[in-house]
XYZ file of C-alpha atoms in Angstrom:
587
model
C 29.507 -0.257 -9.693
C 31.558 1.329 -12.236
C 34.109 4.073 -11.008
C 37.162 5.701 -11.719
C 39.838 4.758 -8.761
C 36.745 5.377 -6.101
C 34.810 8.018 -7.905
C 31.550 7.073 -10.506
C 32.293 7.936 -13.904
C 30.929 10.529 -16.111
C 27.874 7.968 -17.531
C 26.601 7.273 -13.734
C 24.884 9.410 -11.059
C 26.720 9.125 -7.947
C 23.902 9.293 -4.749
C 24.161 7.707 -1.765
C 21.932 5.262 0.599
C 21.032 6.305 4.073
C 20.860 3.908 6.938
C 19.396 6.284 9.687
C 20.774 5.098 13.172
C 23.507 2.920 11.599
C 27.373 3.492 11.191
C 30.233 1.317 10.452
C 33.492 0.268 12.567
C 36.031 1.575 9.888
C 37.603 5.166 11.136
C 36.689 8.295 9.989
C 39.821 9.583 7.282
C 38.321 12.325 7.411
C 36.327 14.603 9.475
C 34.021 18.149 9.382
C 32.073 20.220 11.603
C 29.380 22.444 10.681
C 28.228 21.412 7.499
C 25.208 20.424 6.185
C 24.216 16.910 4.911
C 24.182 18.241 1.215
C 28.112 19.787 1.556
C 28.892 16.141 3.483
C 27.579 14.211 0.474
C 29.960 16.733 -2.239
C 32.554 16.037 0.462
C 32.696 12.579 -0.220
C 31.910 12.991 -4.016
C 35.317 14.706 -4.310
C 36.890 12.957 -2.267
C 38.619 9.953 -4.279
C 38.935 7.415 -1.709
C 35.815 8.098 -0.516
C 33.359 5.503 -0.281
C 31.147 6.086 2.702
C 30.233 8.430 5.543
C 28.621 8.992 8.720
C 26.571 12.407 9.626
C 24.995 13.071 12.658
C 22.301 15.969 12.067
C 22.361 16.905 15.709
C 26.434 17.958 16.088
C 26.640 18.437 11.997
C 29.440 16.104 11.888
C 30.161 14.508 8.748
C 32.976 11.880 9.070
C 34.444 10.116 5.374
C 34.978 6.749 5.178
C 37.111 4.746 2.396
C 35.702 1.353 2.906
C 32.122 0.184 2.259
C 29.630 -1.387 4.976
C 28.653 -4.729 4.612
C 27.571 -6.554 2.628
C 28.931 -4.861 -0.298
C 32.415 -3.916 1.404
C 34.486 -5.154 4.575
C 33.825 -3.062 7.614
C 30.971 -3.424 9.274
C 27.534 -2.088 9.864
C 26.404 -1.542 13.456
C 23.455 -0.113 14.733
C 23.727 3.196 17.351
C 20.121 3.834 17.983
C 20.350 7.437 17.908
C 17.852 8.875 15.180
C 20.468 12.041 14.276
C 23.039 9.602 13.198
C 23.298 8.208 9.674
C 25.213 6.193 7.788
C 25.667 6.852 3.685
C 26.502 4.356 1.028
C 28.228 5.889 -2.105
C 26.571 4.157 -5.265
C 27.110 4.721 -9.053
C 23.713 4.448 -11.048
C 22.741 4.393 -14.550
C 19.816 6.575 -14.298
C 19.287 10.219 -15.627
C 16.950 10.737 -12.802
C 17.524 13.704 -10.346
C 16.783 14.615 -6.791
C 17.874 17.653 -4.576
C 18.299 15.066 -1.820
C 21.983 13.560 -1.319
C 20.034 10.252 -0.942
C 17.916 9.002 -3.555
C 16.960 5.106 -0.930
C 16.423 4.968 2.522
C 17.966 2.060 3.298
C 16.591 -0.457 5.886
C 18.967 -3.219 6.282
C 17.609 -7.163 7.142
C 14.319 -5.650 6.485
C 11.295 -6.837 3.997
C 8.223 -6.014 2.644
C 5.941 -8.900 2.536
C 3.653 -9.738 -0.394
C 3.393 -6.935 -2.177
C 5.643 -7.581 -5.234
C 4.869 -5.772 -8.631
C 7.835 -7.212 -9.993
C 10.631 -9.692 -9.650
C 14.318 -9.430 -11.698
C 16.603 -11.987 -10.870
C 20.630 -12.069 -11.535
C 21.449 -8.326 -10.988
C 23.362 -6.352 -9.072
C 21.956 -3.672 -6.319
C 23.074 -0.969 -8.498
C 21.040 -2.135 -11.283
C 17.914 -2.621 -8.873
C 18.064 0.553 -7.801
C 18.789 1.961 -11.285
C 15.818 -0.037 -13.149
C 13.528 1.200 -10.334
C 14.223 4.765 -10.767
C 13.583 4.217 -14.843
C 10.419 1.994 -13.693
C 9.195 4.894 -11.656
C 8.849 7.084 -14.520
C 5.816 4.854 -15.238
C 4.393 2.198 -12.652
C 4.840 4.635 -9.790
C 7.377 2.238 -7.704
C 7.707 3.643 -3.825
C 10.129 0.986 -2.957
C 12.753 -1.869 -3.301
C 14.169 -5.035 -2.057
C 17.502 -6.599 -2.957
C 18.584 -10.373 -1.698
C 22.032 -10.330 -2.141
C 22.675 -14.022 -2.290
C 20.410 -14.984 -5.261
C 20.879 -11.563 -6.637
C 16.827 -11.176 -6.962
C 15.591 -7.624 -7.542
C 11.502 -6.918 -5.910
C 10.126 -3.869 -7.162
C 6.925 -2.730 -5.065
C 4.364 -0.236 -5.740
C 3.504 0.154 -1.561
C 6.192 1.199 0.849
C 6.485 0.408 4.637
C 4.659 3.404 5.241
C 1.441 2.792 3.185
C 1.508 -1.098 4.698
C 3.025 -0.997 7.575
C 1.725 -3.794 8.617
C 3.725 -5.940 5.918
C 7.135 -4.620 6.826
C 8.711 -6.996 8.715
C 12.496 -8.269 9.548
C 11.795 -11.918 9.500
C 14.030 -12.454 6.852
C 14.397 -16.358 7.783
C 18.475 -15.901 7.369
C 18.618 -14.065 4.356
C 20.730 -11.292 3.135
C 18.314 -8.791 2.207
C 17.613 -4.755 2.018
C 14.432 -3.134 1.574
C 14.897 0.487 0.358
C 12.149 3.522 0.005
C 12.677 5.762 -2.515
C 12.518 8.859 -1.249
C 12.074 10.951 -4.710
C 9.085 9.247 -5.840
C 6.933 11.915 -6.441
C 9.882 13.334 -8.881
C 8.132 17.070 -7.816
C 10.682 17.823 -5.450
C 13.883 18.446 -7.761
C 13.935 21.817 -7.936
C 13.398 22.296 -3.656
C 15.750 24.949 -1.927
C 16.368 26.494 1.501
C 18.876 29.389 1.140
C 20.782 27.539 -1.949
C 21.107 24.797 -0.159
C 19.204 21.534 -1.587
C 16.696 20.185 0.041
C 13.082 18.212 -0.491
C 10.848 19.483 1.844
C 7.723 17.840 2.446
C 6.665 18.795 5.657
C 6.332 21.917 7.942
C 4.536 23.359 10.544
C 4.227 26.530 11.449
C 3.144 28.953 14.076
C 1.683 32.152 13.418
C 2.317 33.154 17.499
C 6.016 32.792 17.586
C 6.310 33.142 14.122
C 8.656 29.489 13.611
C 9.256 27.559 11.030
C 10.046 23.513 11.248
C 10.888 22.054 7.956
C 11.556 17.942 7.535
C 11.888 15.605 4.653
C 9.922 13.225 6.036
C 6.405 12.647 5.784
C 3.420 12.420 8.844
C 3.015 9.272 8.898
C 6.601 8.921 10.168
C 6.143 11.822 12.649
C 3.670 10.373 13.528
C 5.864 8.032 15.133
C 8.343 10.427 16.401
C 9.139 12.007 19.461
C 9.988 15.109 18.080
C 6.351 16.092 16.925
C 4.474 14.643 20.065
C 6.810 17.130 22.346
C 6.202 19.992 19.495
C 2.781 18.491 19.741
C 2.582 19.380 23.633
C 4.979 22.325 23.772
C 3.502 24.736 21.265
C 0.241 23.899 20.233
C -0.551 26.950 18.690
C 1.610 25.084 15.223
C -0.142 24.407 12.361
C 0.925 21.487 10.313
C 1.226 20.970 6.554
C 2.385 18.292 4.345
C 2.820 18.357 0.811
C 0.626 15.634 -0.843
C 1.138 14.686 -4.771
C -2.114 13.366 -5.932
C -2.400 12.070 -9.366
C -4.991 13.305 -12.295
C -7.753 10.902 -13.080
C -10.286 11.047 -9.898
C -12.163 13.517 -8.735
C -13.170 13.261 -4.563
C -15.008 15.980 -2.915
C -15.228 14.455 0.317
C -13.418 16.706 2.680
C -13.508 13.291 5.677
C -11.509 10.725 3.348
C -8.055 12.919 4.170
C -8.995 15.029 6.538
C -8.073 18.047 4.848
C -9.510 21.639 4.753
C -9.270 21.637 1.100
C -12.576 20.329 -0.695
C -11.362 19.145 -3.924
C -8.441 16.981 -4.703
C -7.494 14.637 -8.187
C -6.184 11.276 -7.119
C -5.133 8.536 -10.018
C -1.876 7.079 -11.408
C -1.553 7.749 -15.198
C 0.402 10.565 -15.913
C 0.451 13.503 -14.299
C 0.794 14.062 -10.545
C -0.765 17.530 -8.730
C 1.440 18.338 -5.866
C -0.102 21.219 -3.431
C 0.043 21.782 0.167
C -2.528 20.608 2.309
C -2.859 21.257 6.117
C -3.546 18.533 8.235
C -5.663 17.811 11.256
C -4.542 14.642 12.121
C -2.219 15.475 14.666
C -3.318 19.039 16.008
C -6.703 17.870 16.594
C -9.621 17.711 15.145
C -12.926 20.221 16.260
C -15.896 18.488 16.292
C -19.370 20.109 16.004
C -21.354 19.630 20.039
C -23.957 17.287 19.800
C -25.062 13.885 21.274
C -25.124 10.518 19.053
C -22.900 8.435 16.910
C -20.663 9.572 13.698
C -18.571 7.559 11.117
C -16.061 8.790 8.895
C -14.369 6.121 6.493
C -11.697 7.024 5.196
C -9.509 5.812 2.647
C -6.119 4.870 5.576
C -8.585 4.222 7.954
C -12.285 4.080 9.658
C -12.644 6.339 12.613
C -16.213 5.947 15.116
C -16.926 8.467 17.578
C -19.469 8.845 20.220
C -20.740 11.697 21.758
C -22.003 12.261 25.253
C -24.169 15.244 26.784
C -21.797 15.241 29.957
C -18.568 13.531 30.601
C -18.754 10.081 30.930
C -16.721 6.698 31.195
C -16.817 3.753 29.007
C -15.401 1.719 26.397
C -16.151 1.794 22.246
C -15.054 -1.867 20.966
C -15.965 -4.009 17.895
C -18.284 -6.738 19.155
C -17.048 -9.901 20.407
C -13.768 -8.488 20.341
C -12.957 -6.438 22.961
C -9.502 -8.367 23.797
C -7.833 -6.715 20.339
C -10.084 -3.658 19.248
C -11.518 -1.255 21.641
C -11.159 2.212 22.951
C -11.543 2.993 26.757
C -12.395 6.063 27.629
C -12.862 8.227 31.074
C -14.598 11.344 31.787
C -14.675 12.324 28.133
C -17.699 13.696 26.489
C -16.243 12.529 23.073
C -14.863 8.890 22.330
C -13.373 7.854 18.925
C -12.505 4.123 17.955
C -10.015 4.062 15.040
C -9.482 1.027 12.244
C -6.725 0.945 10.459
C -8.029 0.069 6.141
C -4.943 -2.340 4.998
C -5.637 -4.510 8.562
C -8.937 -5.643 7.293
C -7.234 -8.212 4.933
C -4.878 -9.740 7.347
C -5.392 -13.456 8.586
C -7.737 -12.647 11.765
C -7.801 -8.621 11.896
C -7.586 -7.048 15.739
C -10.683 -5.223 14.321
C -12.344 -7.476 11.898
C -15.618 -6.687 9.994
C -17.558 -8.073 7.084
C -16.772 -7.360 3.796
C -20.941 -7.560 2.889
C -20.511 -6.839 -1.127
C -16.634 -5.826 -3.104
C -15.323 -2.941 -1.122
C -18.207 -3.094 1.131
C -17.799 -3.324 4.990
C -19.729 -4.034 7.658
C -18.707 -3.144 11.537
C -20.401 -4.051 14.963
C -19.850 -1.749 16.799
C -20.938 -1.453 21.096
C -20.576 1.511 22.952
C -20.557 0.810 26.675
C -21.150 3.214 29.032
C -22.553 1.615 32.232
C -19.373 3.099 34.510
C -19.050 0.152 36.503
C -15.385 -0.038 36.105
C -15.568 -3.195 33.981
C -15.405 -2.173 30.388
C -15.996 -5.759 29.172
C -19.273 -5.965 30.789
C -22.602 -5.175 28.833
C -25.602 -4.360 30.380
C -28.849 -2.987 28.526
C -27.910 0.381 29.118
C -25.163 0.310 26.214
C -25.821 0.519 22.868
C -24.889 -1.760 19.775
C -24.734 0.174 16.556
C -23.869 -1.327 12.445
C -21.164 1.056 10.898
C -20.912 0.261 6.721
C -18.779 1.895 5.061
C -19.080 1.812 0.939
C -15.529 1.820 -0.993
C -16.736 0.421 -4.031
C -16.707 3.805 -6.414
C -13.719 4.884 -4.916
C -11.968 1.531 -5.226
C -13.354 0.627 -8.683
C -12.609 4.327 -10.002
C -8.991 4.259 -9.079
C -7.885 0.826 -9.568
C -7.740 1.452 -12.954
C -5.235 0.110 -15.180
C -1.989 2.692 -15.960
C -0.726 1.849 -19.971
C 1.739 3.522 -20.978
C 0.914 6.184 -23.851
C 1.421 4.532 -27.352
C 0.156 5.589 -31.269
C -3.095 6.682 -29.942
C -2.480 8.083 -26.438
C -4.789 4.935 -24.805
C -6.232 5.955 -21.177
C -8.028 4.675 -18.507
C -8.487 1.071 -19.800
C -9.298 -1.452 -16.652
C -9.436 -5.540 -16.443
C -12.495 -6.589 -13.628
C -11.896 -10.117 -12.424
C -15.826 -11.153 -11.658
C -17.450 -14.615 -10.624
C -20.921 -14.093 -11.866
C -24.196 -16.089 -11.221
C -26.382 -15.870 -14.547
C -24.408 -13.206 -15.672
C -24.567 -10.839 -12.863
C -21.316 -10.522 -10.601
C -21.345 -12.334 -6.576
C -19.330 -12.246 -3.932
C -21.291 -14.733 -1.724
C -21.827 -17.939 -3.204
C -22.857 -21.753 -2.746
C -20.369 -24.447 -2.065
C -20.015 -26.397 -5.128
C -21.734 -24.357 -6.802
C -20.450 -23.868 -10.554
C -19.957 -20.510 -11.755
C -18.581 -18.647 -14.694
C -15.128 -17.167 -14.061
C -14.690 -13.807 -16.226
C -11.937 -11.505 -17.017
C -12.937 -8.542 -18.604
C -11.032 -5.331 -19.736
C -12.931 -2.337 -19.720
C -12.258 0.879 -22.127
C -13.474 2.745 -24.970
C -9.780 1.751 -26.943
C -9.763 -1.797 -26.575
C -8.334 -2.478 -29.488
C -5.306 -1.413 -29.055
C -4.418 -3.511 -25.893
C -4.651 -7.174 -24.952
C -3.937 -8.867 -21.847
C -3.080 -12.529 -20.693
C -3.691 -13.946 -17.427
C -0.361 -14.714 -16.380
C -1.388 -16.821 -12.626
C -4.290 -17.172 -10.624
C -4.015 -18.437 -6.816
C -6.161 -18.782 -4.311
C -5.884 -18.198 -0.711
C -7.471 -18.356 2.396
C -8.585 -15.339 4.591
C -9.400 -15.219 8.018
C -9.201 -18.282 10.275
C -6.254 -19.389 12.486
C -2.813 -20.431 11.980
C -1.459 -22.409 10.595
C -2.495 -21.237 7.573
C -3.196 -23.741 4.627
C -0.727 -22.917 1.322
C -1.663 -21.051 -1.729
C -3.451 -22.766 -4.447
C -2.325 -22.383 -7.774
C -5.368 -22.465 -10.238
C -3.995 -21.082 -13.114
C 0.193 -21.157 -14.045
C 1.511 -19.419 -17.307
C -2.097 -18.803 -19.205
C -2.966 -22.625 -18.634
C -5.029 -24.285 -15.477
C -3.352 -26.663 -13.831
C -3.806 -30.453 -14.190
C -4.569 -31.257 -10.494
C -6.920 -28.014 -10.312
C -8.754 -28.978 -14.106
C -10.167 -32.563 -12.524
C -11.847 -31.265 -9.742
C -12.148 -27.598 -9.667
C -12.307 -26.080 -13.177
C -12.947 -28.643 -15.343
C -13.693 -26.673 -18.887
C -10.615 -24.397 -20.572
C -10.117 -21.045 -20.665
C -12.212 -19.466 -23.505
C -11.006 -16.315 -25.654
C -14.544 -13.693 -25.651
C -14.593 -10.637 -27.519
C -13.414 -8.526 -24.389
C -11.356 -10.766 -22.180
C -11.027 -14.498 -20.981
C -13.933 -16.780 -19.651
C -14.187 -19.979 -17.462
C -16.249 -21.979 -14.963
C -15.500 -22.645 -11.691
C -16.591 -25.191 -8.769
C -16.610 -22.979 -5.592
C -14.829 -24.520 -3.148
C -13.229 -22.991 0.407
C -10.352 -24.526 2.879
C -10.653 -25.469 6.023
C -11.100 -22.793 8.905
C -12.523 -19.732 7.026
C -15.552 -19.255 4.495
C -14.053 -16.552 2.659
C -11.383 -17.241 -0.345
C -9.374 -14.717 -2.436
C -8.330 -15.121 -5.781
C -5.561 -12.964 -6.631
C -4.161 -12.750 -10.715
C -1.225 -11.452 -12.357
C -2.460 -9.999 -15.618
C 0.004 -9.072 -18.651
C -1.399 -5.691 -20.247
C 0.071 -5.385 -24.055
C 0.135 -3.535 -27.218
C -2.654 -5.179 -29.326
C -2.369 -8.476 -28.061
C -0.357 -10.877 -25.544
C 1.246 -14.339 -26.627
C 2.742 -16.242 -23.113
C 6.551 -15.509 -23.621
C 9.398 -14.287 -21.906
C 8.396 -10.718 -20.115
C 11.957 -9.489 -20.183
C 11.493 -9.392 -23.856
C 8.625 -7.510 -24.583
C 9.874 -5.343 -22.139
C 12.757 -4.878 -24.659
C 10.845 -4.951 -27.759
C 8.452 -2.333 -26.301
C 5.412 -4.334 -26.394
C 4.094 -5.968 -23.210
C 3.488 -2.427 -21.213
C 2.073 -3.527 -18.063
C 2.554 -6.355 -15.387
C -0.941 -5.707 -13.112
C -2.241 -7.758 -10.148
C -5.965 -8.213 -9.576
C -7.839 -9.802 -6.713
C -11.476 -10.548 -5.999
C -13.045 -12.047 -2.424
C -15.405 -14.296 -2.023
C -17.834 -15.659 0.961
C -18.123 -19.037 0.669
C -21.912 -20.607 2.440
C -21.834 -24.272 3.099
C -23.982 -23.861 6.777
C -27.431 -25.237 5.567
C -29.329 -22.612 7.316
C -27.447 -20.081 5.902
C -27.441 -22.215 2.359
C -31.396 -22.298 2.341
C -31.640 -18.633 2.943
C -29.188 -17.926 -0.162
C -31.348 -20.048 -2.437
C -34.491 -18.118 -1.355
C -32.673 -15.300 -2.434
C -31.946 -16.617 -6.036
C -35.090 -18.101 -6.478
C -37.097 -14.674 -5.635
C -34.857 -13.140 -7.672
C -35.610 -16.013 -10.738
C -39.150 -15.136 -9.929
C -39.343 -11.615 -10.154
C -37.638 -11.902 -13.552
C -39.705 -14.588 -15.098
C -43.076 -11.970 -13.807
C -41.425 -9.052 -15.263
C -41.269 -11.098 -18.685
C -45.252 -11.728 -18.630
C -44.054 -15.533 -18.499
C -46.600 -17.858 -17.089
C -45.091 -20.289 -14.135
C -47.580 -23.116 -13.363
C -46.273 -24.994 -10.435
C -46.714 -28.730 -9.669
């Protein structure tokens, strides 16, 4: 941190980390009542001994602080668990980037994000981590940070706790670590004022009766979490609730169930431009469902909801079959019932609600609904009914997972890289054991030419089965298959085809699971890639993009199972070699 006495000088931004429920043992200097958050944070910014401060939203107390918390200063950092109270970190940053919020991180201390990495710096300081990821942001879209302060490793993520909750975790295995959110990553918030007074709104709700107003920074899927909005929830239901979404430029959806929104029409992408617009949810005021008796799906993009609807009020349980113990719904006296799964579970090591993934994108649910009002929901009987629930991601999915290159002599645009295992030249997902098949990456675009890409590492992995789980398998380490995995597993080189990289493959599975993902870090590059340093193209300009790619695959080794597959691909050899006018004489 560079400042002047305790103050950042004139070439850094001085912004502060918040800790919420957190404050540190070191004595206020000073202390004010009755100011906002904003006039706390210019407090302290004027103040030249100043390095931290407390406020407590509730009592608008802002206490200053001359020492920082550990572990970048000497007093310590103890948690209060009361949600008004904060504690600030003053930080000097070399970023032009502004924000109307005092804090640009929320700061979540001995806290991690697991596997989600875009990118990895090592030897720098938090001040530079947080600094690169605001420049980053300007183009790879980062939502949040981690910073290990004894190896002085920098993780820049594209996900945040809130998108994956499920991957935020504080098993940090004694390590000094911080994950961080930042808070300004839509950028479309700068100019945001109540009365003067800065502020980013992204939430409100609002009722029309009483005619009030609740503002908050945060967004739903923390309320939804909260105490606050369950009791505003059950107090005053007569509130509406909006939330201000920013959805980027490239995709068109018209499907008013994906968000649950009233609006019919929003652009979703990650190029270049973001829309921001307020949308008014339904999530947690309800949702009013048309009267009528059967079974309904909507699959949405965070999650799957199944309801089922009765002609009277009735008893039961919804569950996924043959799990009842980790994914069902009971239900009494309702006339309508409605099971919810959560999207980023699906790819955990055994789900609570687990389903089959039937083709890329594609999944598969068995779903019961009992209703025999016994009292035992467990228990079916012939009077309950067992339904199949798909739900089809794969234009969505393939649509927005395109690759984001940075604009360059020729403004280059919605260029994509497809990892695909294909059989004969058409792409699988459920294959033979051993069976050998061509391994193809492929980028996509009508301005090829001006990129290239190298396949920086390929690992595989196993999904599903129980723990312990087996460890990664490297296939493929800096452009080059490995030795151990060439003898037995991919036994010919990588080969260079006009429009990407090509290979052959023995399939192969590990113990406990049929199903194997192979997960790649592609380089994306101006023209073409050569396997160097990265931290050098990134200062010559030329390697744009870092990009990870994953494909799943159902491995069938059962011979029952194995003899219907090969029915399959003989038909399908069959109806080729007829549609040719090719003669087959069998002996």
């Amino acid at each position: 941190m560079c400042y002047l006495g305790h103050q950042c000088n004139s070439q850094y931004l001085t912004t502060y980390t918040r800790s919420e429920g957190y404050t540190s043992d070191e004595e206020a200097r000073t202390v004010f009542e009755g100011i906002t958050l904003s006039q706390c944070a210019d407090r302290c910014k004027a103040f030249s001994e100043c390095q931290s401060f407390d406020y407590d939203s509730s009592s608008l107390l802002c206490e200053l602080k001359t020492k920082s918390a550990e572990p970048l200063g000497s007093s310590k950092l103890l948690y209060t668990n009361r949600a008004t109270t904060a504690f600030f970190q003053k930080l000097c940053l070399t970023t032009s980037f502004r924000c109307p919020s005092p804090f640009l991180f929320e700061r979540f201390p001995q806290h991690i994000l697991v596997g989600n990495a875009f990118e990895v710096i090592v030897n720098i300081s938090l001040t530079e981590c947080l600094s690169f990821c605001l420049k980053k942001n300007l183009v790879f879209y980062l939502r949040s940070v981690m910073f290990f302060y004894q190896t002085h490793e920098c993780i820049l993520n594209h996900d945040s706790r809130i998108i994956s909750p499920h991957l935020f975790s504080n098993e940090t295995t004694g390590k000094i670590v911080d994950y961080f959110d930042n808070i300004c990553f839509d950028g479309f918030v700068q100019k945001n004022a109540i009365d003067g007074e800065k502020f980013p709104c992204k939430v409100f709700a609002f009722s029309d009766k009483s005619m009030k107003c609740h503002l908050t920074s945060e967004s739903s899927s923390l309320l939804l979490a909260t105490t606050n909005i369950s009791r505003l929830n059950q107090a005053e239901n007569e509130f509406s609730f909006y939330e201000k979404i920013c959805l980027e430029d490239n995709f068109y959806y018209t499907s008013t169930k994906v968000n649950q929104i009233e609006n019919d029409r929003w652009r979703i992408g990650k190029n270049a431009k973001i829309m921001c617009q307020w949308r008014k949810g339904i999530r947690i005021f309800g949702i009013t469902v048309c009267p009528f008796t059967g079974i309904e799906s909507e699959c949405g993009l965070e999650k799957i909801s199944i309801s089922s609807h009765f002609p009277k009020s009735t008893s039961g349980a919804i569950f996924i079959k043959d799990h009842f113990d980790t994914c069902r719904l009971e239900f009494y006296q309702e006339t309508v019932a409605k099971l919810e799964i959560t999207m980023p579970t699906l790819r955990l090591n055994n789900p609570p609600c687990p389903g089959r993934e039937i083709a890329p994108f594609v999944w598969s649910f068995v779903v019961v609904v009992q209703v025999n009002n016994l009292g035992i929901p467990e228990l079916i009987t012939t009077n309950d009914r067992v339904f199949n629930i798909s739900c089809d991601f794969s234009r969505i999915f393939f649509e927005n997972d395109q690759l984001r290159i940075k604009e360059f002599s020729g403004n280059i645009a919605h260029d994509q890289i497809r990892l695909a295992i294909l059989r004969n030249g058409k792409p699988v997902s459920t294959v033979l054991m051993g069976e050998e098949l061509e391994m193809r990456w492929t980028m996509l675009g009508d301005k090829k030419e001006h990129v290239g890409f190298f396949i920086n590492n390929c690992t595989a992995e196993r999904l599903d089965g129980l723990s312990p789980h087996p460890t990664l398998l490297t296939l493929i380490a800096n452009g080059c298959i490995m030795e151990k995995v060439k003898k037995t597993l991919m036994p010919y080189p990588l080969i260079k085809t006009d429009d990407g990289y090509s290979t052959v493959m023995r399939i192969f599975r590990f113990d406990g699971s049929r199903r194997v993902r192979i997960r790649c870090s592609i380089d994306i590059c101006a023209h073409q890639c050569s396997p160097v340093d990265f931290f050098i193209f990134l200062e010559r300009g030329e390697r744009l993009e870092q990009k990870a790619i994953t494909g799943t695959l159902t491995i069938v080794d059962a011979e029952e199972d194995k003899r219907q597959l090969i029915q399959q691909i003989t038909k399908k050899r069959l109806l080729k070699l007829r549609n040719t006018n090719r003669k087959i004489t069998f002996i």
